[in-house]
Amino acid sequence: MEEEKIVYLISGMGADDRAYYLMNFGNQKIIHLKWIKPNKYDSLSDYAIKLSEQIDFNKKVILIGTSLGGMIAIEIAKKFNVHKTILISSVKTSTEMPPQLNLFRLIPLQRIIPGTVFVRIRNILRPLVFRGRVNKKAHDLFTGMLKDTDPSFLTWSMDAALKWKNYTIPNNVVHFHGDNDVVFPIKYLKSNYHRLIGGSHVMLITKARELSKLIQKEINNT
């Protein structure tokens, strides 16, 4: 009998399980990892270990992480028995993060500006992540998730992502990335990724059908 597969989903910063609402993973068993409250001084690695307590590693584990969730998925896969890690609009190592972020490391606005401010300016942030025209369903999904985000979690996650130091890529990592992603521009990715033409940072919403087919193929081949 084939070992049971369980697909665990990890959302991005400012998002929850609604981020995957338009995705179709076939008839696989899906579990969405729930955000937990971090300690103020938790690194992404610390937080990944805490989040992994929701995972049954006695089964064949497939992790799917988007943006920040992809970085956390990498940290989990480095420490535990994960059969495949699928990244969407994310980075595999800290060397793939854009150099522009160094400004926020030198001037940590994420610590100075309250997280509530980032939640309130969601309509300003939307064009930066969507890039181009977007339908009302996608717009409402994005702004709704950001509106419901805990401001303190948003502040912690921005700071932890900027401090992330990782140079190791675990085995069996599959990376899907849009060529129109302005958060993690594709030109900074080092290797081993699948390019989606016209994909933005939130392509799991805007290109859900195309992405679903690609990911179902990866799951079936695990």
Short mmCIF file of C-alpha atoms in Angstrom, two decimals:
data_model
loop_
_atom_site.label_atom_id
_atom_site.label_comp_id
_atom_site.label_asym_id
_atom_site.label_seq_id
_atom_site.Cartn_x
_atom_site.Cartn_y
_atom_site.Cartn_z
CA MET A 1 0.00 0.00 0.00
CA GLU A 2 1.30 3.43 -0.95
CA GLU A 3 2.25 5.65 1.97
CA GLU A 4 -0.38 8.32 2.67
CA LYS A 5 0.49 11.78 1.43
CA ILE A 6 -0.49 14.89 3.33
CA VAL A 7 -0.09 18.31 1.76
CA TYR A 8 0.54 21.11 4.24
CA LEU A 9 -0.03 24.70 3.14
CA ILE A 10 1.77 27.71 4.61
CA SER A 11 0.47 31.16 3.66
CA GLY A 12 2.45 34.30 3.07
CA MET A 13 2.87 37.37 5.22
CA GLY A 14 -0.45 39.03 5.97
CA ALA A 15 -2.38 36.04 4.58
CA ASP A 16 -4.28 33.04 5.90
CA ASP A 17 -5.92 29.93 4.42
CA ARG A 18 -7.95 32.14 2.06
CA ALA A 19 -4.76 32.68 0.04
CA TYR A 20 -5.22 29.17 -1.40
CA TYR A 21 -8.97 29.51 -1.91
CA LEU A 22 -8.76 29.47 -5.72
CA MET A 23 -6.20 26.66 -5.89
CA ASN A 24 -7.11 23.06 -6.73
CA PHE A 25 -4.89 20.30 -5.37
CA GLY A 26 -6.99 17.41 -6.64
CA ASN A 27 -8.14 14.78 -4.16
CA GLN A 28 -5.11 15.03 -1.89
CA LYS A 29 -5.47 15.45 1.85
CA ILE A 30 -4.82 19.11 2.59
CA ILE A 31 -4.00 20.71 5.94
CA HIS A 32 -3.41 24.43 6.28
CA LEU A 33 -0.91 25.26 9.01
CA LYS A 34 -2.38 27.82 11.36
CA TRP A 35 -0.30 30.80 12.37
CA ILE A 36 0.68 30.81 16.03
CA LYS A 37 1.74 33.78 18.10
CA PRO A 38 5.53 34.19 17.86
CA ASN A 39 7.83 35.22 20.62
CA LYS A 40 9.10 38.73 19.94
CA TYR A 41 12.65 37.42 19.47
CA ASP A 42 11.84 34.30 17.44
CA SER A 43 13.84 33.83 14.25
CA LEU A 44 12.18 32.23 11.23
CA SER A 45 14.00 29.04 12.18
CA ASP A 46 12.63 29.17 15.74
CA TYR A 47 9.14 29.83 14.46
CA ALA A 48 9.34 27.04 11.87
CA ILE A 49 10.09 24.50 14.60
CA LYS A 50 7.06 25.67 16.59
CA LEU A 51 4.81 25.57 13.51
CA SER A 52 6.02 22.07 12.63
CA GLU A 53 4.26 20.69 15.70
CA GLN A 54 1.10 20.69 13.53
CA ILE A 55 2.71 18.24 11.07
CA ASP A 56 2.49 14.43 11.18
CA PHE A 57 5.94 13.34 10.01
CA ASN A 58 4.93 9.67 10.15
CA LYS A 59 3.18 10.30 6.82
CA LYS A 60 4.62 11.40 3.47
CA VAL A 61 4.82 15.16 3.97
CA ILE A 62 4.57 17.65 1.12
CA LEU A 63 5.01 21.30 2.09
CA ILE A 64 3.67 24.14 -0.04
CA GLY A 65 4.71 27.61 1.06
CA THR A 66 4.02 31.00 -0.46
CA SER A 67 6.31 34.02 0.03
CA LEU A 68 7.14 34.09 3.76
CA GLY A 69 5.51 30.66 3.99
CA GLY A 70 8.03 29.34 1.51
CA MET A 71 10.92 30.56 3.65
CA ILE A 72 9.37 28.84 6.67
CA ALA A 73 8.84 25.67 4.59
CA ILE A 74 12.55 25.66 3.76
CA GLU A 75 13.42 25.88 7.45
CA ILE A 76 11.08 22.98 8.27
CA ALA A 77 12.48 20.86 5.44
CA LYS A 78 16.03 21.45 6.70
CA LYS A 79 15.20 19.94 10.07
CA PHE A 80 12.56 17.26 9.45
CA ASN A 81 11.67 14.44 7.06
CA VAL A 82 9.88 16.24 4.22
CA HIS A 83 9.41 14.42 0.92
CA LYS A 84 8.91 17.50 -1.23
CA THR A 85 8.87 21.24 -0.65
CA ILE A 86 7.04 23.43 -3.16
CA LEU A 87 7.68 27.18 -3.12
CA ILE A 88 5.42 29.77 -4.71
CA SER A 89 6.61 33.39 -5.12
CA SER A 90 9.30 32.88 -2.51
CA VAL A 91 13.07 32.48 -2.14
CA LYS A 92 15.18 29.42 -1.37
CA THR A 93 18.07 31.22 0.33
CA SER A 94 18.68 34.67 1.75
CA THR A 95 21.01 35.36 -1.19
CA GLU A 96 17.95 35.41 -3.49
CA MET A 97 16.38 38.31 -1.62
CA PRO A 98 16.60 41.65 -3.48
CA PRO A 99 19.42 44.00 -2.35
CA GLN A 100 16.90 46.84 -1.98
CA LEU A 101 15.82 45.22 1.28
CA ASN A 102 19.15 46.23 2.77
CA LEU A 103 17.62 49.67 3.27
CA PHE A 104 15.14 48.18 5.74
CA ARG A 105 17.99 46.40 7.51
CA LEU A 106 19.85 49.69 7.93
CA ILE A 107 16.73 51.70 8.75
CA PRO A 108 14.29 49.21 10.36
CA LEU A 109 11.03 50.96 9.50
CA GLN A 110 9.17 47.72 10.29
CA ARG A 111 10.07 48.31 13.93
CA ILE A 112 9.41 52.05 13.90
CA ILE A 113 6.11 52.06 12.00
CA PRO A 114 3.28 50.21 13.80
CA GLY A 115 1.90 47.16 12.02
CA THR A 116 -1.52 48.81 12.05
CA VAL A 117 -0.22 51.32 9.51
CA PHE A 118 0.64 48.59 7.00
CA VAL A 119 -2.82 47.12 7.45
CA ARG A 120 -4.47 50.50 6.87
CA ILE A 121 -2.56 51.23 3.65
CA ARG A 122 -3.55 47.91 2.05
CA ASN A 123 -5.08 49.69 -0.94
CA ILE A 124 -1.73 51.34 -1.61
CA LEU A 125 0.12 48.03 -1.29
CA ARG A 126 -2.24 46.17 -3.62
CA PRO A 127 -0.84 47.51 -6.93
CA LEU A 128 2.68 46.67 -5.80
CA VAL A 129 1.95 42.96 -5.41
CA PHE A 130 -0.66 42.43 -8.14
CA ARG A 131 0.98 44.32 -11.01
CA GLY A 132 -1.61 45.14 -13.64
CA ARG A 133 -5.36 44.69 -13.83
CA VAL A 134 -7.02 42.43 -11.31
CA ASN A 135 -10.59 41.24 -10.91
CA LYS A 136 -12.76 42.15 -7.93
CA LYS A 137 -12.63 38.68 -6.37
CA ALA A 138 -8.83 38.73 -6.22
CA HIS A 139 -8.80 42.31 -4.95
CA ASP A 140 -11.31 41.56 -2.18
CA LEU A 141 -9.43 38.41 -1.19
CA PHE A 142 -6.14 40.26 -0.78
CA THR A 143 -7.50 43.28 1.08
CA GLY A 144 -9.70 41.10 3.30
CA MET A 145 -6.76 38.98 4.45
CA LEU A 146 -4.54 41.98 5.13
CA LYS A 147 -7.34 43.71 7.02
CA ASP A 148 -7.68 40.67 9.32
CA THR A 149 -3.95 40.30 9.96
CA ASP A 150 -2.70 40.74 13.51
CA PRO A 151 -0.55 43.92 13.34
CA SER A 152 1.96 42.54 15.85
CA PHE A 153 2.41 39.39 13.74
CA LEU A 154 2.94 41.55 10.66
CA THR A 155 5.66 43.55 12.42
CA TRP A 156 7.39 40.39 13.69
CA SER A 157 7.24 38.60 10.34
CA MET A 158 8.70 41.54 8.39
CA ASP A 159 11.57 41.80 10.86
CA ALA A 160 12.20 38.04 10.95
CA ALA A 161 12.18 37.80 7.13
CA LEU A 162 14.73 40.61 6.83
CA LYS A 163 17.00 38.89 9.36
CA TRP A 164 16.71 35.47 7.70
CA LYS A 165 20.08 33.90 6.97
CA ASN A 166 19.92 30.67 5.03
CA TYR A 167 22.40 29.28 2.50
CA THR A 168 21.17 25.67 2.42
CA ILE A 169 18.61 24.28 -0.03
CA PRO A 170 17.05 20.99 1.18
CA ASN A 171 16.52 18.06 -1.16
CA ASN A 172 13.44 17.92 -3.42
CA VAL A 173 12.61 21.61 -3.56
CA VAL A 174 10.42 22.79 -6.45
CA HIS A 175 10.13 26.53 -6.99
CA PHE A 176 7.44 28.34 -9.03
CA HIS A 177 7.99 32.05 -9.63
CA GLY A 178 6.34 34.75 -11.70
CA ASP A 179 8.43 36.92 -13.99
CA ASN A 180 6.45 39.97 -12.87
CA ASP A 181 7.07 39.56 -9.13
CA VAL A 182 8.18 42.91 -7.65
CA VAL A 183 8.56 41.69 -4.07
CA PHE A 184 11.11 39.01 -4.98
CA PRO A 185 12.17 39.93 -8.54
CA ILE A 186 13.00 36.87 -10.61
CA LYS A 187 16.35 38.28 -11.71
CA TYR A 188 17.75 37.66 -8.22
CA LEU A 189 16.91 33.95 -8.17
CA LYS A 190 20.05 31.87 -8.50
CA SER A 191 18.81 28.60 -10.03
CA ASN A 192 16.25 25.80 -10.11
CA TYR A 193 12.94 27.57 -10.58
CA HIS A 194 10.00 27.36 -12.97
CA ARG A 195 9.07 30.67 -14.55
CA LEU A 196 5.39 31.61 -14.96
CA ILE A 197 4.95 34.23 -17.64
CA GLY A 198 3.08 37.26 -16.31
CA GLY A 199 2.95 35.91 -12.78
CA SER A 200 2.97 38.49 -9.98
CA HIS A 201 3.76 37.99 -6.30
CA VAL A 202 0.18 36.84 -5.72
CA MET A 203 -0.07 34.54 -8.72
CA LEU A 204 -1.63 31.79 -6.60
CA ILE A 205 -4.68 34.08 -6.81
CA THR A 206 -4.24 35.56 -10.30
CA LYS A 207 -2.91 32.40 -12.00
CA ALA A 208 -4.55 29.78 -9.80
CA ARG A 209 -5.68 27.51 -12.63
CA GLU A 210 -2.27 27.30 -14.33
CA LEU A 211 -0.44 26.94 -11.03
CA SER A 212 -2.84 24.27 -9.78
CA LYS A 213 -2.09 22.02 -12.76
CA LEU A 214 1.65 22.37 -12.28
CA ILE A 215 1.49 21.65 -8.57
CA GLN A 216 -0.87 18.69 -8.95
CA LYS A 217 1.72 17.15 -11.29
CA GLU A 218 4.45 17.63 -8.67
CA ILE A 219 2.28 16.12 -5.93
CA ASN A 220 1.41 13.10 -8.06
CA ASN A 221 5.10 12.54 -8.81
CA THR A 222 6.01 12.45 -5.12
#
